[in-house]
PDB file of C-alpha atoms and ligand atoms in Angstrom:
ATOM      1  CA  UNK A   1      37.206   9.041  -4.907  1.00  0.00           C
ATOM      2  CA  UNK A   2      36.025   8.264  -8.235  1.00  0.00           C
ATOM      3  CA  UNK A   3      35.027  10.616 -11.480  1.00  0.00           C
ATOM      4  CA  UNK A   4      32.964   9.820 -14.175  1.00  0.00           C
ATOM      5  CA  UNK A   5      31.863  11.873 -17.379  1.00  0.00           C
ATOM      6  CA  UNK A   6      28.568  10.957 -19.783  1.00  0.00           C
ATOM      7  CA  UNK A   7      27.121  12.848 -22.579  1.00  0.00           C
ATOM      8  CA  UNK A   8      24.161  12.365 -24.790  1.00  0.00           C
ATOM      9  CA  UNK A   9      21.892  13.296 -27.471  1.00  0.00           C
ATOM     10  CA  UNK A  10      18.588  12.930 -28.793  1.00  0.00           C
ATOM     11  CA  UNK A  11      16.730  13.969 -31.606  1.00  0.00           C
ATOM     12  CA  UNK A  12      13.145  15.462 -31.981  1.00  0.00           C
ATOM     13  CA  UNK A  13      10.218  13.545 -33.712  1.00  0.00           C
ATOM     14  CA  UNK A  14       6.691  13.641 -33.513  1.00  0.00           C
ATOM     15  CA  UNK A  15       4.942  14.554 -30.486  1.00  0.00           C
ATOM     16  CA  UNK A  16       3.783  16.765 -27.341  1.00  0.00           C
ATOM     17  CA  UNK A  17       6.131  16.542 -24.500  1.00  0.00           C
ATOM     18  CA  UNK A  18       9.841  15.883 -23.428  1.00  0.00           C
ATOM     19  CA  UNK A  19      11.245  14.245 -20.583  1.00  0.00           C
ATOM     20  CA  UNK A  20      14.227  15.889 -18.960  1.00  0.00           C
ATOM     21  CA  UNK A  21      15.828  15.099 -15.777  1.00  0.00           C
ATOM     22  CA  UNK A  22      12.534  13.305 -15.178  1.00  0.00           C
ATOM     23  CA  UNK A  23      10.412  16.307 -15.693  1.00  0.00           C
ATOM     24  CA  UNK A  24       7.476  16.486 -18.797  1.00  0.00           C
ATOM     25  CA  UNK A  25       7.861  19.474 -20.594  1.00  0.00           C
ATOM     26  CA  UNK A  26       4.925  20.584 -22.894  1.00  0.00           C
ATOM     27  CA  UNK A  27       6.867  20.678 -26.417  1.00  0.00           C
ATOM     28  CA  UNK A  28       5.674  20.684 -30.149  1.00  0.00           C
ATOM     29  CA  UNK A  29       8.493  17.217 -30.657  1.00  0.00           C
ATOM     30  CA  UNK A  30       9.672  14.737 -28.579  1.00  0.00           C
ATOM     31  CA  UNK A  31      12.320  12.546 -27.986  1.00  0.00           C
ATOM     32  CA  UNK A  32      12.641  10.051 -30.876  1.00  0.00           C
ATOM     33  CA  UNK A  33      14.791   7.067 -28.701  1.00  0.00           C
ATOM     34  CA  UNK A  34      13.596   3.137 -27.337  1.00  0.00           C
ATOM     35  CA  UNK A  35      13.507   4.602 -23.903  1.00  0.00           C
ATOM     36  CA  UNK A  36      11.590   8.123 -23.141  1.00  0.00           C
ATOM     37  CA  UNK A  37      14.834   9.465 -24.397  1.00  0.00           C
ATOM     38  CA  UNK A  38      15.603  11.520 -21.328  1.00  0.00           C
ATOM     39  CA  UNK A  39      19.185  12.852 -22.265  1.00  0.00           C
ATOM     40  CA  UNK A  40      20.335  14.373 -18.627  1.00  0.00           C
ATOM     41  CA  UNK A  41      19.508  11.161 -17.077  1.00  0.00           C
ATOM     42  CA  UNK A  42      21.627   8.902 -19.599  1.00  0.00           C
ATOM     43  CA  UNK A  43      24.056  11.226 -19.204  1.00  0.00           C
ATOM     44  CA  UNK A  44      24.187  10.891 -15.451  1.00  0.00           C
ATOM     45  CA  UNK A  45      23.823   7.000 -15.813  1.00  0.00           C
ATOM     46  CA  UNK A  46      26.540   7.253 -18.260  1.00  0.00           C
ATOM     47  CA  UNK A  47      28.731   9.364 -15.640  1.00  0.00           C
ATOM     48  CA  UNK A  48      28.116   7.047 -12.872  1.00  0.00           C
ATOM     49  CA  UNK A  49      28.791   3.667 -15.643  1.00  0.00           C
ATOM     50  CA  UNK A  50      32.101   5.348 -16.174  1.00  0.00           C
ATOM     51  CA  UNK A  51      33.196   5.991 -12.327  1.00  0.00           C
ATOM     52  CA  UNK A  52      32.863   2.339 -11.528  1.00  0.00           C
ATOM     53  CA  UNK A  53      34.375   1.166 -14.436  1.00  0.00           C
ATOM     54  CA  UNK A  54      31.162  -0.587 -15.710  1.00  0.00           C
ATOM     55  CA  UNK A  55      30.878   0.468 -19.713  1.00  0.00           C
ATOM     56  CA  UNK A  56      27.799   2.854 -20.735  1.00  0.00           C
ATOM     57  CA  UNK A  57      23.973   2.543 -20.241  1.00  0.00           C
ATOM     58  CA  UNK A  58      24.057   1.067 -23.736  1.00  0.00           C
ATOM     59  CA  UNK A  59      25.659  -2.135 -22.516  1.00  0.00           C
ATOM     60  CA  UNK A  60      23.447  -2.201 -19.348  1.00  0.00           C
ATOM     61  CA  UNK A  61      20.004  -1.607 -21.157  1.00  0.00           C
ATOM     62  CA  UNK A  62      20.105  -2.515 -25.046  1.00  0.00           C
ATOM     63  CA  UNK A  63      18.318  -0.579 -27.200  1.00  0.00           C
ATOM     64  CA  UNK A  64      17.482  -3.735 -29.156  1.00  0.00           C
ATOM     65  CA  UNK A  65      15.759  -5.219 -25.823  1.00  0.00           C
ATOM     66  CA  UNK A  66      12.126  -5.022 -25.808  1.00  0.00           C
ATOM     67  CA  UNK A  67      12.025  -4.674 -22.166  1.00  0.00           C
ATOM     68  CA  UNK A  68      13.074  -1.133 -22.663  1.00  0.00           C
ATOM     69  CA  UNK A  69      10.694  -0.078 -24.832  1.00  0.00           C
ATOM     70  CA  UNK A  70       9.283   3.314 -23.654  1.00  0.00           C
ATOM     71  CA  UNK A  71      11.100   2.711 -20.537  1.00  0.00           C
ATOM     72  CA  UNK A  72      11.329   5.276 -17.900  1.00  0.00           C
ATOM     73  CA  UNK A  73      14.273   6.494 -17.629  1.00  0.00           C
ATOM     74  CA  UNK A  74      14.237   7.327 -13.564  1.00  0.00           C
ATOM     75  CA  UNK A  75      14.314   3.829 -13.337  1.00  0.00           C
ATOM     76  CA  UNK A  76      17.251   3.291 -15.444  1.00  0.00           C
ATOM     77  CA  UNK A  77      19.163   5.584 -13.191  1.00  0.00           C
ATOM     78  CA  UNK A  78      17.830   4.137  -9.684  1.00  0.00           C
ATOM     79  CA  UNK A  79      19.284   0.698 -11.174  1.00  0.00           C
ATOM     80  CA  UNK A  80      22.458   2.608 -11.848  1.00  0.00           C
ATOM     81  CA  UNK A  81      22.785   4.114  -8.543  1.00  0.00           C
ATOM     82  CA  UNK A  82      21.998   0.307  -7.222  1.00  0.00           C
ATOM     83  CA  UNK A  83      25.083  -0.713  -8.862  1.00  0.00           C
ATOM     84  CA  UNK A  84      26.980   2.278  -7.754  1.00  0.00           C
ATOM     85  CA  UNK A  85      25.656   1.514  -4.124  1.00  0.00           C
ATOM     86  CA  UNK A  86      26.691  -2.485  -4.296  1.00  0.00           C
ATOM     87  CA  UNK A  87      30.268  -1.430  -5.598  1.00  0.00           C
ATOM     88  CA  UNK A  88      30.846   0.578  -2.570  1.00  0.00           C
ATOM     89  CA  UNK A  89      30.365   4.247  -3.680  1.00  0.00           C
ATOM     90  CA  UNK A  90      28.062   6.968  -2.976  1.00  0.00           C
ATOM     91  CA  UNK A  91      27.367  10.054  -4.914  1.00  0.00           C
ATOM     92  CA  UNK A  92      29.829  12.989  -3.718  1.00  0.00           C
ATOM     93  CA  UNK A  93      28.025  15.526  -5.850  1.00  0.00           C
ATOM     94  CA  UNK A  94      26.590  15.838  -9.593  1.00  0.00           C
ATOM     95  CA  UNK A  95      27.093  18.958 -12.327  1.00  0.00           C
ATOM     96  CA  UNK A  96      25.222  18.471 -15.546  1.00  0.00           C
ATOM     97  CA  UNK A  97      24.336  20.630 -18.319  1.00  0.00           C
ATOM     98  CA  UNK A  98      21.494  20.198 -20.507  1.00  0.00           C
ATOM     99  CA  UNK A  99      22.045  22.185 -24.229  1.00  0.00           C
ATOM    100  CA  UNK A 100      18.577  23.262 -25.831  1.00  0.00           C
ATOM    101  CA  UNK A 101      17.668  26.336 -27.569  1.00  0.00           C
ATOM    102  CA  UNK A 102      14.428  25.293 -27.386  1.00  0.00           C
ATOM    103  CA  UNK A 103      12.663  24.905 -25.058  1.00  0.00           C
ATOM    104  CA  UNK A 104      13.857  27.008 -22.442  1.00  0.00           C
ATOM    105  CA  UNK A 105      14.295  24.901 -19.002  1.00  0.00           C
ATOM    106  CA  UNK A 106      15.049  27.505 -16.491  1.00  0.00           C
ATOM    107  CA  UNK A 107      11.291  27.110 -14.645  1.00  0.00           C
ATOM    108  CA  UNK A 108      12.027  23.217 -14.949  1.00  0.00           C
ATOM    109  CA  UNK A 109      15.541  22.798 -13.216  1.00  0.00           C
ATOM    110  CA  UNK A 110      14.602  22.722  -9.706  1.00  0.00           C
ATOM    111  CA  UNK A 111      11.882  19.983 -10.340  1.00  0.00           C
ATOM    112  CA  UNK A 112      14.897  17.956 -12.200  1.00  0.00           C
ATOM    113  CA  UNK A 113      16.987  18.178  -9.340  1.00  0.00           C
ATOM    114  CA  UNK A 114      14.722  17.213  -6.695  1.00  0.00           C
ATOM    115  CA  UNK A 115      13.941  13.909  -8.858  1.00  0.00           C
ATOM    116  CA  UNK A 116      17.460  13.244  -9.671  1.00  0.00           C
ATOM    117  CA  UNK A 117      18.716  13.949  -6.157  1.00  0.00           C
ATOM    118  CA  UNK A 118      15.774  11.106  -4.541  1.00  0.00           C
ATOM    119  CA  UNK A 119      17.243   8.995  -7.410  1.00  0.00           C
ATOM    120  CA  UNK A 120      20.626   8.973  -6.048  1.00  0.00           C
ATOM    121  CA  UNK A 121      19.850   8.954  -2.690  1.00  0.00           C
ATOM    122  CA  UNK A 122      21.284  12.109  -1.831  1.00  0.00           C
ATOM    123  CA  UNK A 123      20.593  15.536  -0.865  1.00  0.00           C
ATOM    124  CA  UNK A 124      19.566  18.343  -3.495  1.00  0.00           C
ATOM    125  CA  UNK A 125      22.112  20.541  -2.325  1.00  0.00           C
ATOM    126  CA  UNK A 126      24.704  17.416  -4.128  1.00  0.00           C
ATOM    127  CA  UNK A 127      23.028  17.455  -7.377  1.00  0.00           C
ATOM    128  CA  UNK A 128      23.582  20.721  -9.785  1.00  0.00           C
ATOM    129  CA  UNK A 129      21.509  21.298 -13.297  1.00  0.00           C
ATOM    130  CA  UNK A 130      22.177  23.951 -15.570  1.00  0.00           C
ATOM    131  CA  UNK A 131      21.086  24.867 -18.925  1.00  0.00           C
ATOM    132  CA  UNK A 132      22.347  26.759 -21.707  1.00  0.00           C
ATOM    133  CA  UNK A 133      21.473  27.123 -25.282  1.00  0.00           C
ATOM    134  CA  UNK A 134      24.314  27.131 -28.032  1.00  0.00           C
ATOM    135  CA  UNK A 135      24.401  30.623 -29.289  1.00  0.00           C
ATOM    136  CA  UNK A 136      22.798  29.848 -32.404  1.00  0.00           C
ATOM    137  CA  UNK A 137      25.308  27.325 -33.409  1.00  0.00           C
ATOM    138  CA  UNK A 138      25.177  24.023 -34.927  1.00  0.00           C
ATOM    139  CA  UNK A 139      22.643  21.311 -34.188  1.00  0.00           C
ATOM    140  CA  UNK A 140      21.172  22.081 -30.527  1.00  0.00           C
ATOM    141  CA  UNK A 141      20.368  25.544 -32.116  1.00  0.00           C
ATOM    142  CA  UNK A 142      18.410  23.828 -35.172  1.00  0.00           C
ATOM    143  CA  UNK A 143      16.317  22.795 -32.306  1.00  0.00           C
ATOM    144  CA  UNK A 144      16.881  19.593 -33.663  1.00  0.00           C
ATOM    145  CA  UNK A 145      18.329  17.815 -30.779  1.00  0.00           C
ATOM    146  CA  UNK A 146      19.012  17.911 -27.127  1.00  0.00           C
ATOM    147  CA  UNK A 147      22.291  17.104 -25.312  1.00  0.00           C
ATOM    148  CA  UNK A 148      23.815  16.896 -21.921  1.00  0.00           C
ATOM    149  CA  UNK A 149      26.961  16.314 -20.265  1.00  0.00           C
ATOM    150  CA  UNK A 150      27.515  15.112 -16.635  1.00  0.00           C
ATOM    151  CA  UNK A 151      29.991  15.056 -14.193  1.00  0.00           C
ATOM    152  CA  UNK A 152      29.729  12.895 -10.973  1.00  0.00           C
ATOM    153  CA  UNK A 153      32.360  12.595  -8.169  1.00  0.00           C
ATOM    154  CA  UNK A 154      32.088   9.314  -6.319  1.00  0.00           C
ATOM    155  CA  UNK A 155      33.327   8.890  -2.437  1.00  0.00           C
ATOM    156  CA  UNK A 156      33.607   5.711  -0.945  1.00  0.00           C
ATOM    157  CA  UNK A 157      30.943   4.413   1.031  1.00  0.00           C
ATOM    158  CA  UNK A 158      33.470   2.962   3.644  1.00  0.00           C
ATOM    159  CA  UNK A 159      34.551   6.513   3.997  1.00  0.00           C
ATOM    160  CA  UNK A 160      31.059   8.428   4.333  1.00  0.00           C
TER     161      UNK A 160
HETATM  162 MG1   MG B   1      20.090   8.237 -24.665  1.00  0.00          MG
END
């Protein structure tokens, strides 16, 4: 077994819509970031990165690269999960929880777990999503910023 742990954050700019978990959310801001700026899914890349012992999705896909300009970040995470896949693991399950105060994702987090579950190539019933808000307090309540924090458990394929 492995365990890995990722977090992120992004900030709101300009715009109409967010992406989380791979899901478009009508908003009045979105993500300001190189990629779409999805936070739960570099979290979970993150959290997969750090189970094999393979650095942070910041080392995988720069920032500074053009290539990932506006990327999608459901890609990003299939590539992940190809490198998870080649190293021998598979996902045992997922938790993740996105922090927003606005806007509220409870109508959304069935859609995100379908999408992340095909992702990983694994069953929906493996991958978990919730979301809270932070009581008011400190940036996420500013509604300034989204975060999330993810926690995979890895099982070896030769053991599946
Ligand atoms: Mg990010």
């Amino acid at each position: 077994m492995r365990i890995g742990h990722g977090y992120d954050v992004h900030r709101f700019g300009p715009g109409d819509e967010l992406v989380i978990g791979g899901v478009r959310i009508p908003h009045h801001s979105a993500f300001i970031a190189h990629s779409d700026g999805d936070v739960l899914l570099h979290a979970i890349c993150d959290a997969l990165l750090g189970a094999i012992g393979r650095g942070d999705i910041g080392r995988h896909f720069p920032d500074t690269d053009p290539r990932y300009a506006g990327a999608d970040s459901r890609d990003l995470l299939r590539a992940v999960m190809a490198q998870v896949s080649d190293a021998g693991w598979q996902l045992a399950n997922l938790d993740a929880t996105v922090i927003a105060q606005a806007p509220r994702l409870s109508t959304h987090i069935a859609a995100m777990q379908r999408k992340i579950a095909t992702d990983l190539q694994a069953a929906e019933s493996q991958v978990h999503v919730k979301a809270t808000t932070s009581e008011g307090l400190g940036f996420c309540a500013r509604e300034e910023v989204v975060a999330a924090h993810a926690v995979v458990l890895l099982q070896s394929l030769a053991n599946g």
